[in-house]
mmCIF file of N, CA and C in Angstrom:
data_model
loop_
_atom_site.group_PDB
_atom_site.id
_atom_site.type_symbol
_atom_site.label_atom_id
_atom_site.label_comp_id
_atom_site.label_asym_id
_atom_site.label_seq_id
_atom_site.Cartn_x
_atom_site.Cartn_y
_atom_site.Cartn_z
ATOM 1 N N UNK A 622 0.845 -1.191 0.000
ATOM 2 C CA UNK A 622 0.000 0.000 0.000
ATOM 3 C C UNK A 622 0.887 1.250 0.000
ATOM 4 N N UNK A 623 0.354 2.318 -0.538
ATOM 5 C CA UNK A 623 1.138 3.542 -0.648
ATOM 6 C C UNK A 623 1.545 4.079 0.716
ATOM 7 N N UNK A 624 0.773 3.807 1.752
ATOM 8 C CA UNK A 624 1.093 4.365 3.068
ATOM 9 C C UNK A 624 2.433 3.865 3.574
ATOM 10 N N UNK A 625 2.785 2.630 3.290
ATOM 11 C CA UNK A 625 4.077 2.124 3.740
ATOM 12 C C UNK A 625 5.216 2.926 3.119
ATOM 13 N N UNK A 626 5.138 3.185 1.825
ATOM 14 C CA UNK A 626 6.172 3.981 1.156
ATOM 15 C C UNK A 626 6.202 5.396 1.686
ATOM 16 N N UNK A 627 5.038 5.977 1.900
ATOM 17 C CA UNK A 627 4.969 7.354 2.386
ATOM 18 C C UNK A 627 5.474 7.439 3.826
ATOM 19 N N UNK A 628 5.108 6.479 4.648
ATOM 20 C CA UNK A 628 5.556 6.466 6.045
ATOM 21 C C UNK A 628 7.074 6.318 6.142
ATOM 22 N N UNK A 629 7.658 5.574 5.233
ATOM 23 C CA UNK A 629 9.089 5.301 5.276
ATOM 24 C C UNK A 629 9.924 6.293 4.467
ATOM 25 N N UNK A 630 9.308 7.310 3.951
ATOM 26 C CA UNK A 630 10.024 8.306 3.157
ATOM 27 C C UNK A 630 11.000 9.078 4.041
ATOM 28 N N UNK A 631 12.139 9.427 3.468
ATOM 29 C CA UNK A 631 13.125 10.237 4.178
ATOM 30 C C UNK A 631 13.066 11.696 3.733
ATOM 31 N N UNK A 632 12.059 12.028 2.935
ATOM 32 C CA UNK A 632 11.906 13.411 2.494
ATOM 33 C C UNK A 632 11.416 14.286 3.640
ATOM 34 N N UNK A 633 11.692 15.564 3.557
ATOM 35 C CA UNK A 633 11.388 16.483 4.646
ATOM 36 C C UNK A 633 9.982 17.083 4.573
ATOM 37 N N UNK A 634 9.480 17.302 3.364
ATOM 38 C CA UNK A 634 8.208 18.002 3.202
ATOM 39 C C UNK A 634 7.195 17.090 2.540
ATOM 40 N N UNK A 635 5.990 17.130 3.073
ATOM 41 C CA UNK A 635 4.876 16.501 2.370
ATOM 42 C C UNK A 635 3.961 17.637 1.915
ATOM 43 N N UNK A 636 3.719 17.686 0.628
ATOM 44 C CA UNK A 636 2.830 18.684 0.045
ATOM 45 C C UNK A 636 1.486 18.007 -0.135
ATOM 46 N N UNK A 637 0.477 18.514 0.560
ATOM 47 C CA UNK A 637 -0.863 17.920 0.498
ATOM 48 C C UNK A 637 -1.768 18.764 -0.384
ATOM 49 N N UNK A 638 -2.395 18.083 -1.329
ATOM 50 C CA UNK A 638 -3.344 18.737 -2.227
ATOM 51 C C UNK A 638 -4.699 18.057 -2.045
ATOM 52 N N UNK A 639 -5.607 18.674 -1.281
ATOM 53 C CA UNK A 639 -6.961 18.124 -1.211
ATOM 54 C C UNK A 639 -7.709 18.506 -2.485
ATOM 55 N N UNK A 640 -8.371 17.540 -3.116
ATOM 56 C CA UNK A 640 -9.038 17.836 -4.385
ATOM 57 C C UNK A 640 -10.492 17.396 -4.374
ATOM 58 N N UNK A 641 -11.261 18.085 -5.184
ATOM 59 C CA UNK A 641 -12.626 17.696 -5.527
ATOM 60 C C UNK A 641 -12.965 18.406 -6.832
ATOM 61 N N UNK A 642 -13.216 17.625 -7.855
ATOM 62 C CA UNK A 642 -13.579 18.160 -9.175
ATOM 63 C C UNK A 642 -12.641 19.292 -9.601
ATOM 64 N N UNK A 643 -11.355 18.982 -9.628
ATOM 65 C CA UNK A 643 -10.335 19.979 -9.915
ATOM 66 C C UNK A 643 -9.663 19.766 -11.270
ATOM 67 N N UNK A 644 -10.311 19.036 -12.158
ATOM 68 C CA UNK A 644 -9.695 18.687 -13.438
ATOM 69 C C UNK A 644 -9.247 19.907 -14.232
ATOM 70 N N UNK A 645 -9.971 21.001 -14.128
ATOM 71 C CA UNK A 645 -9.655 22.174 -14.942
ATOM 72 C C UNK A 645 -8.449 22.964 -14.444
ATOM 73 N N UNK A 646 -8.005 22.730 -13.211
ATOM 74 C CA UNK A 646 -6.921 23.572 -12.683
ATOM 75 C C UNK A 646 -5.799 22.793 -11.997
ATOM 76 N N UNK A 647 -5.960 21.511 -11.810
ATOM 77 C CA UNK A 647 -5.008 20.739 -11.021
ATOM 78 C C UNK A 647 -3.641 20.591 -11.675
ATOM 79 N N UNK A 648 -3.601 20.473 -12.973
ATOM 80 C CA UNK A 648 -2.338 20.237 -13.662
ATOM 81 C C UNK A 648 -1.331 21.364 -13.405
ATOM 82 N N UNK A 649 -1.774 22.615 -13.461
ATOM 83 C CA UNK A 649 -0.860 23.731 -13.199
ATOM 84 C C UNK A 649 -0.344 23.701 -11.762
ATOM 85 N N UNK A 650 -1.190 23.297 -10.841
ATOM 86 C CA UNK A 650 -0.780 23.184 -9.441
ATOM 87 C C UNK A 650 0.323 22.145 -9.295
ATOM 88 N N UNK A 651 0.106 20.966 -9.856
ATOM 89 C CA UNK A 651 1.088 19.883 -9.737
ATOM 90 C C UNK A 651 2.387 20.254 -10.450
ATOM 91 N N UNK A 652 2.281 20.886 -11.601
ATOM 92 C CA UNK A 652 3.492 21.296 -12.321
ATOM 93 C C UNK A 652 4.318 22.277 -11.501
ATOM 94 N N UNK A 653 3.654 23.201 -10.807
ATOM 95 C CA UNK A 653 4.403 24.168 -9.997
ATOM 96 C C UNK A 653 5.129 23.470 -8.849
ATOM 97 N N UNK A 654 4.561 22.412 -8.342
ATOM 98 C CA UNK A 654 5.220 21.644 -7.283
ATOM 99 C C UNK A 654 6.401 20.872 -7.857
ATOM 100 N N UNK A 655 6.241 20.348 -9.049
ATOM 101 C CA UNK A 655 7.319 19.567 -9.663
ATOM 102 C C UNK A 655 8.533 20.429 -10.002
ATOM 103 N N UNK A 656 8.355 21.744 -10.097
ATOM 104 C CA UNK A 656 9.458 22.652 -10.434
ATOM 105 C C UNK A 656 10.165 23.225 -9.209
ATOM 106 N N UNK A 657 9.873 22.732 -8.043
ATOM 107 C CA UNK A 657 10.482 23.274 -6.828
ATOM 108 C C UNK A 657 11.993 23.056 -6.812
ATOM 109 N N UNK A 658 12.711 24.057 -6.331
ATOM 110 C CA UNK A 658 14.162 23.927 -6.173
ATOM 111 C C UNK A 658 14.491 22.970 -5.027
ATOM 112 N N UNK A 659 13.609 22.874 -4.060
ATOM 113 C CA UNK A 659 13.758 21.949 -2.943
ATOM 114 C C UNK A 659 13.194 20.598 -3.388
ATOM 115 N N UNK A 660 14.013 19.572 -3.380
ATOM 116 C CA UNK A 660 13.614 18.289 -3.961
ATOM 117 C C UNK A 660 13.256 17.205 -2.934
ATOM 118 N N UNK A 661 13.464 17.470 -1.645
ATOM 119 C CA UNK A 661 13.170 16.455 -0.628
ATOM 120 C C UNK A 661 11.694 16.542 -0.236
ATOM 121 N N UNK A 662 10.831 16.194 -1.180
ATOM 122 C CA UNK A 662 9.400 16.331 -0.949
ATOM 123 C C UNK A 662 8.633 15.143 -1.509
ATOM 124 N N UNK A 663 7.507 14.921 -0.909
ATOM 125 C CA UNK A 663 6.518 13.975 -1.416
ATOM 126 C C UNK A 663 5.232 14.755 -1.636
ATOM 127 N N UNK A 664 4.450 14.332 -2.609
ATOM 128 C CA UNK A 664 3.180 14.975 -2.909
ATOM 129 C C UNK A 664 2.071 13.981 -2.583
ATOM 130 N N UNK A 665 1.152 14.413 -1.744
ATOM 131 C CA UNK A 665 -0.007 13.606 -1.390
ATOM 132 C C UNK A 665 -1.252 14.303 -1.912
ATOM 133 N N UNK A 666 -1.953 13.637 -2.794
ATOM 134 C CA UNK A 666 -3.209 14.165 -3.322
ATOM 135 C C UNK A 666 -4.333 13.344 -2.702
ATOM 136 N N UNK A 667 -5.219 14.037 -2.003
ATOM 137 C CA UNK A 667 -6.353 13.373 -1.351
ATOM 138 C C UNK A 667 -7.615 13.816 -2.079
ATOM 139 N N UNK A 668 -8.197 12.892 -2.839
ATOM 140 C CA UNK A 668 -9.375 13.209 -3.640
ATOM 141 C C UNK A 668 -10.644 12.860 -2.869
ATOM 142 N N UNK A 669 -11.604 13.757 -2.958
ATOM 143 C CA UNK A 669 -12.842 13.642 -2.198
ATOM 144 C C UNK A 669 -14.012 13.209 -3.083
ATOM 145 N N UNK A 670 -13.797 12.098 -3.795
ATOM 146 C CA UNK A 670 -14.825 11.527 -4.670
ATOM 147 C C UNK A 670 -15.205 12.451 -5.822
ATOM 148 N N UNK A 671 -14.204 12.959 -6.522
ATOM 149 C CA UNK A 671 -14.460 13.787 -7.703
ATOM 150 C C UNK A 671 -15.271 12.999 -8.717
ATOM 151 N N UNK A 672 -16.140 13.708 -9.443
ATOM 152 C CA UNK A 672 -16.912 13.045 -10.494
ATOM 153 C C UNK A 672 -16.591 13.625 -11.871
ATOM 154 N N UNK A 673 -15.472 14.325 -11.951
ATOM 155 C CA UNK A 673 -14.954 14.744 -13.249
ATOM 156 C C UNK A 673 -13.718 13.888 -13.532
ATOM 157 N N UNK A 674 -12.810 14.313 -14.350
ATOM 158 C CA UNK A 674 -11.646 13.476 -14.659
ATOM 159 C C UNK A 674 -10.401 13.866 -13.850
ATOM 160 N N UNK A 675 -10.596 14.326 -12.623
ATOM 161 C CA UNK A 675 -9.491 14.677 -11.735
ATOM 162 C C UNK A 675 -8.530 13.505 -11.562
ATOM 163 N N UNK A 676 -9.043 12.338 -11.273
ATOM 164 C CA UNK A 676 -8.188 11.164 -11.029
ATOM 165 C C UNK A 676 -7.392 10.807 -12.273
ATOM 166 N N UNK A 677 -7.998 10.899 -13.445
ATOM 167 C CA UNK A 677 -7.286 10.601 -14.680
ATOM 168 C C UNK A 677 -6.126 11.568 -14.896
ATOM 169 N N UNK A 678 -6.351 12.833 -14.604
ATOM 170 C CA UNK A 678 -5.284 13.835 -14.743
ATOM 171 C C UNK A 678 -4.153 13.526 -13.767
ATOM 172 N N UNK A 679 -4.491 13.180 -12.549
ATOM 173 C CA UNK A 679 -3.480 12.824 -11.550
ATOM 174 C C UNK A 679 -2.680 11.615 -12.021
ATOM 175 N N UNK A 680 -3.360 10.592 -12.484
ATOM 176 C CA UNK A 680 -2.678 9.367 -12.914
ATOM 177 C C UNK A 680 -1.766 9.631 -14.112
ATOM 178 N N UNK A 681 -2.211 10.456 -15.046
ATOM 179 C CA UNK A 681 -1.361 10.773 -16.200
ATOM 180 C C UNK A 681 -0.117 11.524 -15.759
ATOM 181 N N UNK A 682 -0.299 12.507 -14.877
ATOM 182 C CA UNK A 682 0.859 13.253 -14.401
ATOM 183 C C UNK A 682 1.776 12.347 -13.588
ATOM 184 N N UNK A 683 1.194 11.484 -12.795
ATOM 185 C CA UNK A 683 1.989 10.542 -11.998
ATOM 186 C C UNK A 683 2.822 9.660 -12.921
ATOM 187 N N UNK A 684 2.240 9.235 -14.009
ATOM 188 C CA UNK A 684 2.958 8.408 -14.986
ATOM 189 C C UNK A 684 4.090 9.195 -15.640
ATOM 190 N N UNK A 685 3.812 10.442 -16.028
ATOM 191 C CA UNK A 685 4.798 11.259 -16.736
ATOM 192 C C UNK A 685 5.879 11.828 -15.816
ATOM 193 N N UNK A 686 5.473 12.322 -14.649
ATOM 194 C CA UNK A 686 6.399 13.013 -13.756
ATOM 195 C C UNK A 686 6.891 12.140 -12.609
ATOM 196 N N UNK A 687 6.038 11.274 -12.133
ATOM 197 C CA UNK A 687 6.303 10.591 -10.882
ATOM 198 C C UNK A 687 7.274 9.442 -10.969
ATOM 199 N N UNK A 688 8.282 9.573 -11.781
ATOM 200 C CA UNK A 688 9.246 8.488 -11.939
ATOM 201 C C UNK A 688 10.013 8.214 -10.657
ATOM 202 N N UNK A 689 10.096 9.197 -9.767
ATOM 203 C CA UNK A 689 10.751 8.986 -8.483
ATOM 204 C C UNK A 689 9.774 8.439 -7.447
ATOM 205 N N UNK A 690 8.544 8.165 -7.863
ATOM 206 C CA UNK A 690 7.511 7.624 -6.973
ATOM 207 C C UNK A 690 7.286 8.509 -5.755
ATOM 208 N N UNK A 691 7.232 9.803 -5.983
ATOM 209 C CA UNK A 691 7.009 10.737 -4.888
ATOM 210 C C UNK A 691 5.594 11.295 -4.887
ATOM 211 N N UNK A 692 4.739 10.800 -5.747
ATOM 212 C CA UNK A 692 3.360 11.263 -5.811
ATOM 213 C C UNK A 692 2.465 10.132 -5.315
ATOM 214 N N UNK A 693 1.679 10.448 -4.296
ATOM 215 C CA UNK A 693 0.791 9.466 -3.683
ATOM 216 C C UNK A 693 -0.633 9.973 -3.801
ATOM 217 N N UNK A 694 -1.548 9.053 -4.096
ATOM 218 C CA UNK A 694 -2.946 9.421 -4.276
ATOM 219 C C UNK A 694 -3.791 8.601 -3.311
ATOM 220 N N UNK A 695 -4.632 9.300 -2.584
ATOM 221 C CA UNK A 695 -5.592 8.658 -1.696
ATOM 222 C C UNK A 695 -6.970 9.133 -2.103
ATOM 223 N N UNK A 696 -7.894 8.198 -2.283
ATOM 224 C CA UNK A 696 -9.272 8.552 -2.630
ATOM 225 C C UNK A 696 -10.186 8.175 -1.467
ATOM 226 N N UNK A 697 -10.923 9.162 -0.988
ATOM 227 C CA UNK A 697 -11.887 8.882 0.073
ATOM 228 C C UNK A 697 -12.960 7.936 -0.454
ATOM 229 N N UNK A 698 -13.481 7.098 0.416
ATOM 230 C CA UNK A 698 -14.530 6.151 0.010
ATOM 231 C C UNK A 698 -15.851 6.849 -0.241
ATOM 232 N N UNK A 699 -16.029 7.998 0.405
ATOM 233 C CA UNK A 699 -17.217 8.813 0.188
ATOM 234 C C UNK A 699 -16.802 10.270 0.350
ATOM 235 N N UNK A 700 -17.611 11.175 -0.156
ATOM 236 C CA UNK A 700 -17.315 12.595 -0.025
ATOM 237 C C UNK A 700 -17.498 12.983 1.439
ATOM 238 N N UNK A 701 -16.425 13.485 2.044
ATOM 239 C CA UNK A 701 -16.448 13.831 3.468
ATOM 240 C C UNK A 701 -16.448 15.351 3.685
ATOM 241 N N UNK A 702 -16.709 16.097 2.634
ATOM 242 C CA UNK A 702 -16.755 17.547 2.740
ATOM 243 C C UNK A 702 -15.365 18.153 2.660
ATOM 244 N N UNK A 703 -15.339 19.453 2.420
ATOM 245 C CA UNK A 703 -14.066 20.151 2.242
ATOM 246 C C UNK A 703 -13.180 20.058 3.481
ATOM 247 N N UNK A 704 -13.718 20.414 4.633
ATOM 248 C CA UNK A 704 -12.925 20.406 5.862
ATOM 249 C C UNK A 704 -12.538 18.976 6.237
ATOM 250 N N UNK A 705 -13.436 18.037 6.036
ATOM 251 C CA UNK A 705 -13.118 16.631 6.280
ATOM 252 C C UNK A 705 -11.963 16.164 5.413
ATOM 253 N N UNK A 706 -11.924 16.638 4.176
ATOM 254 C CA UNK A 706 -10.836 16.263 3.268
ATOM 255 C C UNK A 706 -9.517 16.887 3.718
ATOM 256 N N UNK A 707 -9.562 18.130 4.176
ATOM 257 C CA UNK A 707 -8.346 18.757 4.717
ATOM 258 C C UNK A 707 -7.867 17.981 5.934
ATOM 259 N N UNK A 708 -8.821 17.589 6.788
ATOM 260 C CA UNK A 708 -8.454 16.818 7.980
ATOM 261 C C UNK A 708 -7.873 15.456 7.612
ATOM 262 N N UNK A 709 -8.359 14.856 6.529
ATOM 263 C CA UNK A 709 -7.788 13.583 6.064
ATOM 264 C C UNK A 709 -6.326 13.782 5.684
ATOM 265 N N UNK A 710 -6.004 14.901 5.028
ATOM 266 C CA UNK A 710 -4.610 15.216 4.712
ATOM 267 C C UNK A 710 -3.777 15.267 5.996
ATOM 268 N N UNK A 711 -4.289 15.948 7.006
ATOM 269 C CA UNK A 711 -3.579 16.051 8.285
ATOM 270 C C UNK A 711 -3.422 14.690 8.950
ATOM 271 N N UNK A 712 -4.463 13.897 8.889
ATOM 272 C CA UNK A 712 -4.425 12.552 9.478
ATOM 273 C C UNK A 712 -3.334 11.698 8.837
ATOM 274 N N UNK A 713 -3.248 11.748 7.522
ATOM 275 C CA UNK A 713 -2.217 10.974 6.817
ATOM 276 C C UNK A 713 -0.831 11.540 7.135
ATOM 277 N N UNK A 714 -0.700 12.870 7.134
ATOM 278 C CA UNK A 714 0.581 13.506 7.468
ATOM 279 C C UNK A 714 1.081 13.046 8.833
ATOM 280 N N UNK A 715 0.201 12.985 9.807
ATOM 281 C CA UNK A 715 0.599 12.602 11.166
ATOM 282 C C UNK A 715 1.111 11.164 11.246
ATOM 283 N N UNK A 716 0.811 10.357 10.251
ATOM 284 C CA UNK A 716 1.281 8.969 10.225
ATOM 285 C C UNK A 716 2.652 8.832 9.567
ATOM 286 N N UNK A 717 3.193 9.940 9.079
ATOM 287 C CA UNK A 717 4.481 9.907 8.394
ATOM 288 C C UNK A 717 5.562 10.518 9.287
ATOM 289 N N UNK A 718 6.787 10.453 8.810
ATOM 290 C CA UNK A 718 7.896 11.058 9.554
ATOM 291 C C UNK A 718 8.320 12.406 8.972
ATOM 292 N N UNK A 719 7.548 12.941 8.064
ATOM 293 C CA UNK A 719 7.862 14.250 7.479
ATOM 294 C C UNK A 719 7.785 15.323 8.561
ATOM 295 N N UNK A 720 8.834 16.131 8.699
ATOM 296 C CA UNK A 720 8.758 17.200 9.694
ATOM 297 C C UNK A 720 7.918 18.401 9.237
ATOM 298 N N UNK A 721 7.693 18.539 7.926
ATOM 299 C CA UNK A 721 7.000 19.719 7.418
ATOM 300 C C UNK A 721 5.849 19.335 6.493
ATOM 301 N N UNK A 722 4.782 20.114 6.605
ATOM 302 C CA UNK A 722 3.592 19.961 5.767
ATOM 303 C C UNK A 722 3.324 21.281 5.071
ATOM 304 N N UNK A 723 3.027 21.206 3.783
ATOM 305 C CA UNK A 723 2.613 22.388 3.017
ATOM 306 C C UNK A 723 1.315 22.044 2.310
ATOM 307 N N UNK A 724 0.242 22.747 2.658
ATOM 308 C CA UNK A 724 -1.010 22.611 1.919
ATOM 309 C C UNK A 724 -0.908 23.434 0.648
ATOM 310 N N UNK A 725 -1.321 22.864 -0.455
ATOM 311 C CA UNK A 725 -1.465 23.588 -1.715
ATOM 312 C C UNK A 725 -2.816 23.171 -2.276
ATOM 313 N N UNK A 726 -3.643 24.132 -2.542
ATOM 314 C CA UNK A 726 -4.990 23.823 -2.999
ATOM 315 C C UNK A 726 -5.051 23.857 -4.519
ATOM 316 N N UNK A 727 -5.890 23.010 -5.070
ATOM 317 C CA UNK A 727 -6.036 22.909 -6.522
ATOM 318 C C UNK A 727 -6.331 24.293 -7.092
ATOM 319 N N UNK A 728 -5.557 24.663 -8.088
ATOM 320 C CA UNK A 728 -5.675 25.983 -8.704
ATOM 321 C C UNK A 728 -4.600 26.935 -8.234
ATOM 322 N N UNK A 729 -4.000 26.657 -7.072
ATOM 323 C CA UNK A 729 -2.894 27.477 -6.579
ATOM 324 C C UNK A 729 -1.596 27.010 -7.220
ATOM 325 N N UNK A 730 -0.659 27.917 -7.343
ATOM 326 C CA UNK A 730 0.670 27.562 -7.830
ATOM 327 C C UNK A 730 1.714 28.124 -6.866
ATOM 328 N N UNK A 731 2.868 27.486 -6.846
ATOM 329 C CA UNK A 731 3.961 27.893 -5.971
ATOM 330 C C UNK A 731 5.081 28.505 -6.791
ATOM 331 N N UNK A 732 5.723 29.522 -6.247
ATOM 332 C CA UNK A 732 6.965 30.012 -6.816
ATOM 333 C C UNK A 732 7.982 28.878 -6.726
ATOM 334 N N UNK A 733 8.931 28.844 -7.640
ATOM 335 C CA UNK A 733 9.883 27.719 -7.705
ATOM 336 C C UNK A 733 10.677 27.506 -6.427
ATOM 337 N N UNK A 734 10.886 28.542 -5.638
ATOM 338 C CA UNK A 734 11.681 28.403 -4.418
ATOM 339 C C UNK A 734 10.828 28.429 -3.149
ATOM 340 N N UNK A 735 9.550 28.246 -3.271
ATOM 341 C CA UNK A 735 8.637 28.335 -2.129
ATOM 342 C C UNK A 735 9.017 27.363 -1.014
ATOM 343 N N UNK A 736 9.149 26.095 -1.330
ATOM 344 C CA UNK A 736 9.438 25.105 -0.290
ATOM 345 C C UNK A 736 10.827 25.300 0.305
ATOM 346 N N UNK A 737 11.779 25.652 -0.525
ATOM 347 C CA UNK A 737 13.129 25.924 -0.035
ATOM 348 C C UNK A 737 13.105 27.069 0.977
ATOM 349 N N UNK A 738 12.370 28.112 0.662
ATOM 350 C CA UNK A 738 12.257 29.266 1.559
ATOM 351 C C UNK A 738 11.575 28.868 2.869
ATOM 352 N N UNK A 739 10.484 28.116 2.779
ATOM 353 C CA UNK A 739 9.765 27.705 3.984
ATOM 354 C C UNK A 739 10.623 26.832 4.886
ATOM 355 N N UNK A 740 11.313 25.865 4.315
ATOM 356 C CA UNK A 740 12.168 24.987 5.117
ATOM 357 C C UNK A 740 13.280 25.791 5.778
ATOM 358 N N UNK A 741 13.880 26.725 5.044
ATOM 359 C CA UNK A 741 14.932 27.567 5.616
ATOM 360 C C UNK A 741 14.408 28.400 6.780
ATOM 361 N N UNK A 742 13.209 28.940 6.653
ATOM 362 C CA UNK A 742 12.623 29.724 7.742
ATOM 363 C C UNK A 742 12.479 28.858 8.990
ATOM 364 N N UNK A 743 11.958 27.659 8.830
ATOM 365 C CA UNK A 743 11.799 26.764 9.981
ATOM 366 C C UNK A 743 13.141 26.357 10.574
ATOM 367 N N UNK A 744 14.092 26.016 9.725
ATOM 368 C CA UNK A 744 15.379 25.554 10.227
ATOM 369 C C UNK A 744 16.162 26.670 10.920
ATOM 370 N N UNK A 745 15.943 27.900 10.528
ATOM 371 C CA UNK A 745 16.646 29.025 11.133
ATOM 372 C C UNK A 745 15.891 29.653 12.306
ATOM 373 N N UNK A 746 14.693 29.163 12.574
ATOM 374 C CA UNK A 746 13.864 29.703 13.661
ATOM 375 C C UNK A 746 13.167 28.550 14.366
ATOM 376 N N UNK A 747 13.884 27.866 15.225
ATOM 377 C CA UNK A 747 13.374 26.632 15.826
ATOM 378 C C UNK A 747 12.143 26.837 16.704
ATOM 379 N N UNK A 748 11.840 28.061 17.083
ATOM 380 C CA UNK A 748 10.667 28.307 17.925
ATOM 381 C C UNK A 748 9.382 28.416 17.109
ATOM 382 N N UNK A 749 9.487 28.451 15.785
ATOM 383 C CA UNK A 749 8.303 28.550 14.931
ATOM 384 C C UNK A 749 7.571 27.223 14.843
ATOM 385 N N UNK A 750 6.247 27.307 14.810
ATOM 386 C CA UNK A 750 5.435 26.125 14.607
ATOM 387 C C UNK A 750 4.576 26.217 13.370
ATOM 388 N N UNK A 751 4.418 27.432 12.836
ATOM 389 C CA UNK A 751 3.552 27.643 11.689
ATOM 390 C C UNK A 751 4.065 28.848 10.911
ATOM 391 N N UNK A 752 4.035 28.729 9.608
ATOM 392 C CA UNK A 752 4.364 29.865 8.737
ATOM 393 C C UNK A 752 3.215 30.005 7.744
ATOM 394 N N UNK A 753 2.746 31.225 7.578
ATOM 395 C CA UNK A 753 1.714 31.476 6.584
ATOM 396 C C UNK A 753 2.067 32.763 5.856
ATOM 397 N N UNK A 754 1.384 32.988 4.760
ATOM 398 C CA UNK A 754 1.661 34.196 3.993
ATOM 399 C C UNK A 754 0.387 34.704 3.365
ATOM 400 N N UNK A 755 0.458 35.915 2.848
ATOM 401 C CA UNK A 755 -0.675 36.499 2.142
ATOM 402 C C UNK A 755 -0.934 35.751 0.846
ATOM 403 N N UNK A 756 -2.064 35.989 0.297
ATOM 404 C CA UNK A 756 -2.495 35.289 -0.908
ATOM 405 C C UNK A 756 -2.206 36.131 -2.108
#
């Protein structure tokens, strides 16, 4: 199961993308994550029973980009609502050894050095527990 690989990952950041019917915007989000200068990351996509072709887009990108097997997909058995889906991301994150979590929502994109900057902020400020920024 994918959880064993994700739990045993030595990467520092898990990027969680909660999705629901995001076929029209998800590809740009995933591409922006794939271009990160910081490479010690895993991508977890938690789908909330999409009824468009979100899963197909994820699988195609996973096939094309995920050669390092750093993209993990979890599909809820039923739609658990937006907040429930975010909480599922947190629940899975807590089962891993990743020290850092970055939520990225479908349709959002990251600057190429976003994760590198965030990790540096945490590593240089050990008293921090959360970093957020304007939209």
